[in-house]
Structures are given as C-alpha cells and as structure tokens.
C-alpha cells in the first residue's frame, strides 16, 4: 500500500509563505501521478496543483503564480511552495497520488491525512 505523509502546515499572516511536504512510501515505483488538493469548510475538495504524466505541473487558476510544485525523486518527496498567501487559501491540504492497477484497469487513489493551512489577515 502506498503511504503518504504530509507536513508543513501552520498559521501564517497574509503575504507569508509555507512549504508543504509529502513523502511517499510503499510500492512507489507504481505511482502514476502526484498532486495537492485542498478543502475548506463547507466546500468540495479541489485540485491545487499536480504533476502530469509528462512531468509538467498544472495549477489551479487561483494559485497560479503564487504556488510552485516541485519534487525530489531521490527522497520520494513532493513539495508545494506557497507564497503570497491569502486568507482564501485557508483550508486543509491533502497530498494525493494514484497508480495504475492492471487487474482492474483503473487508477487507485491514495490520500495523505491532511495538513491545516490557516492564513490570517
């Protein structure tokens, strides 16, 4: 089973920065993609940023230019550098990964436990 361990959340003032980390363990060679989602109270979980299959990064329009996705493959770790944080960024942030399951011919999803990001004004 793929396991995802997150860290880096916290409380910051508007305009500040945080860096979230997600380290994967288990059968990581089978991972197809990784990314970050967030979920605010009363809202649906939304994609924030993700690596595509060709290795490039996609970003939600709301974070484009402020957040940067990166990875350290030797450490099996993905990072989300969050700059110029806004109060509307406040949410629980979840690391996500999936892998191709050849038996069911589908993608299997894995989620981290979530880390709280709170941005005050």
Short mmCIF file of C-alpha atoms in Angstrom, two decimals:
data_model
loop_
_atom_site.label_atom_id
_atom_site.label_comp_id
_atom_site.label_asym_id
_atom_site.label_seq_id
_atom_site.Cartn_x
_atom_site.Cartn_y
_atom_site.Cartn_z
CA UNK A 1 0.00 0.00 0.00
CA UNK A 2 1.25 3.47 -0.89
CA UNK A 3 1.50 5.71 2.14
CA UNK A 4 1.64 9.49 2.01
CA UNK A 5 2.96 11.52 4.93
CA UNK A 6 2.44 15.28 4.93
CA UNK A 7 3.98 18.10 6.89
CA UNK A 8 4.44 21.85 6.74
CA UNK A 9 1.03 23.29 7.51
CA UNK A 10 0.53 26.04 10.03
CA UNK A 11 -0.71 29.53 10.75
CA UNK A 12 0.69 32.46 8.80
CA UNK A 13 -0.27 36.03 8.11
CA UNK A 14 -1.45 37.16 4.70
CA UNK A 15 1.50 37.60 2.38
CA UNK A 16 3.53 34.97 4.16
CA UNK A 17 4.83 31.65 2.91
CA UNK A 18 4.66 27.98 3.76
CA UNK A 19 6.18 24.88 2.21
CA UNK A 20 4.22 21.65 2.34
CA UNK A 21 5.96 18.31 2.01
CA UNK A 22 4.60 14.91 1.07
CA UNK A 23 6.75 11.80 1.28
CA UNK A 24 5.59 8.59 -0.34
CA UNK A 25 6.48 5.10 0.79
CA UNK A 26 5.49 1.60 -0.21
CA UNK A 27 5.28 0.50 -3.85
CA UNK A 28 6.25 3.94 -5.10
CA UNK A 29 7.53 2.66 -8.42
CA UNK A 30 3.92 2.12 -9.42
CA UNK A 31 2.82 5.71 -8.72
CA UNK A 32 1.36 7.33 -11.79
CA UNK A 33 0.87 10.91 -10.63
CA UNK A 34 1.00 13.11 -7.55
CA UNK A 35 -0.56 16.39 -6.57
CA UNK A 36 -2.13 18.56 -3.91
CA UNK A 37 -5.78 19.23 -3.16
CA UNK A 38 -7.38 21.47 -0.59
CA UNK A 39 -10.74 21.56 1.12
CA UNK A 40 -12.22 24.45 3.03
CA UNK A 41 -15.14 24.02 5.45
CA UNK A 42 -18.38 23.56 3.55
CA UNK A 43 -16.55 23.29 0.24
CA UNK A 44 -15.68 20.44 -2.06
CA UNK A 45 -12.15 19.18 -2.30
CA UNK A 46 -10.40 20.97 -5.14
CA UNK A 47 -7.23 20.40 -7.09
CA UNK A 48 -4.49 22.89 -6.26
CA UNK A 49 -1.54 21.59 -8.24
CA UNK A 50 -0.47 18.34 -9.82
CA UNK A 51 2.24 16.75 -11.86
CA UNK A 52 1.04 15.47 -15.18
CA UNK A 53 2.25 12.24 -16.72
CA UNK A 54 4.90 14.08 -18.73
CA UNK A 55 6.33 15.66 -15.59
CA UNK A 56 4.99 19.16 -16.08
CA UNK A 57 2.90 20.89 -13.42
CA UNK A 58 -0.66 22.15 -13.60
CA UNK A 59 -2.01 24.76 -11.19
CA UNK A 60 -5.44 25.98 -10.26
CA UNK A 61 -6.02 29.49 -11.54
CA UNK A 62 -6.41 30.77 -8.00
CA UNK A 63 -2.83 29.82 -7.08
CA UNK A 64 -1.04 30.26 -10.38
CA UNK A 65 1.98 32.49 -9.96
CA UNK A 66 1.99 32.09 -6.18
CA UNK A 67 2.41 28.35 -5.61
CA UNK A 68 5.16 26.17 -7.03
CA UNK A 69 5.17 22.40 -7.22
CA UNK A 70 8.46 20.53 -7.06
CA UNK A 71 9.80 17.10 -6.28
CA UNK A 72 12.86 15.30 -5.04
CA UNK A 73 12.73 11.90 -6.66
CA UNK A 74 15.67 10.57 -4.67
CA UNK A 75 13.71 11.22 -1.48
CA UNK A 76 10.30 10.35 -2.95
CA UNK A 77 9.08 13.72 -1.74
CA UNK A 78 6.83 16.30 -3.35
CA UNK A 79 6.76 19.90 -2.22
CA UNK A 80 4.29 22.73 -2.56
CA UNK A 81 5.89 26.12 -2.02
CA UNK A 82 3.13 28.57 -1.18
CA UNK A 83 4.00 32.26 -1.40
CA UNK A 84 1.90 35.41 -1.09
CA UNK A 85 -0.68 33.50 0.89
CA UNK A 86 -4.19 34.89 1.11
CA UNK A 87 -6.93 34.27 3.68
CA UNK A 88 -8.89 32.44 1.00
CA UNK A 89 -6.09 29.86 0.84
CA UNK A 90 -7.15 28.69 4.29
CA UNK A 91 -8.04 25.01 4.02
CA UNK A 92 -6.91 21.50 4.79
CA UNK A 93 -4.35 20.49 2.19
CA UNK A 94 -4.14 16.87 1.09
CA UNK A 95 -1.39 15.07 -0.73
CA UNK A 96 -2.70 12.78 -3.45
CA UNK A 97 -1.20 10.01 -5.53
CA UNK A 98 -2.56 7.39 -7.84
CA UNK A 99 -1.28 4.29 -9.51
CA UNK A 100 -2.40 2.12 -12.34
CA UNK A 101 -3.93 -1.15 -11.24
CA UNK A 102 -3.61 -3.55 -14.17
CA UNK A 103 -6.10 -6.07 -12.80
CA UNK A 104 -9.00 -3.66 -12.51
CA UNK A 105 -7.72 -1.48 -15.37
CA UNK A 106 -8.24 1.62 -13.29
CA UNK A 107 -6.37 4.15 -11.20
CA UNK A 108 -6.15 3.58 -7.47
CA UNK A 109 -6.16 6.73 -5.34
CA UNK A 110 -4.15 7.39 -2.19
CA UNK A 111 -4.52 10.34 0.17
CA UNK A 112 -2.47 11.82 2.94
CA UNK A 113 -4.07 12.66 6.26
CA UNK A 114 -4.24 16.36 5.50
CA UNK A 115 -2.46 19.34 6.99
CA UNK A 116 -4.17 22.54 8.07
CA UNK A 117 -3.14 25.82 6.49
CA UNK A 118 -4.59 28.93 8.09
CA UNK A 119 -3.90 32.39 6.71
CA UNK A 120 -4.86 35.35 8.85
CA UNK A 121 -5.36 38.90 7.67
#
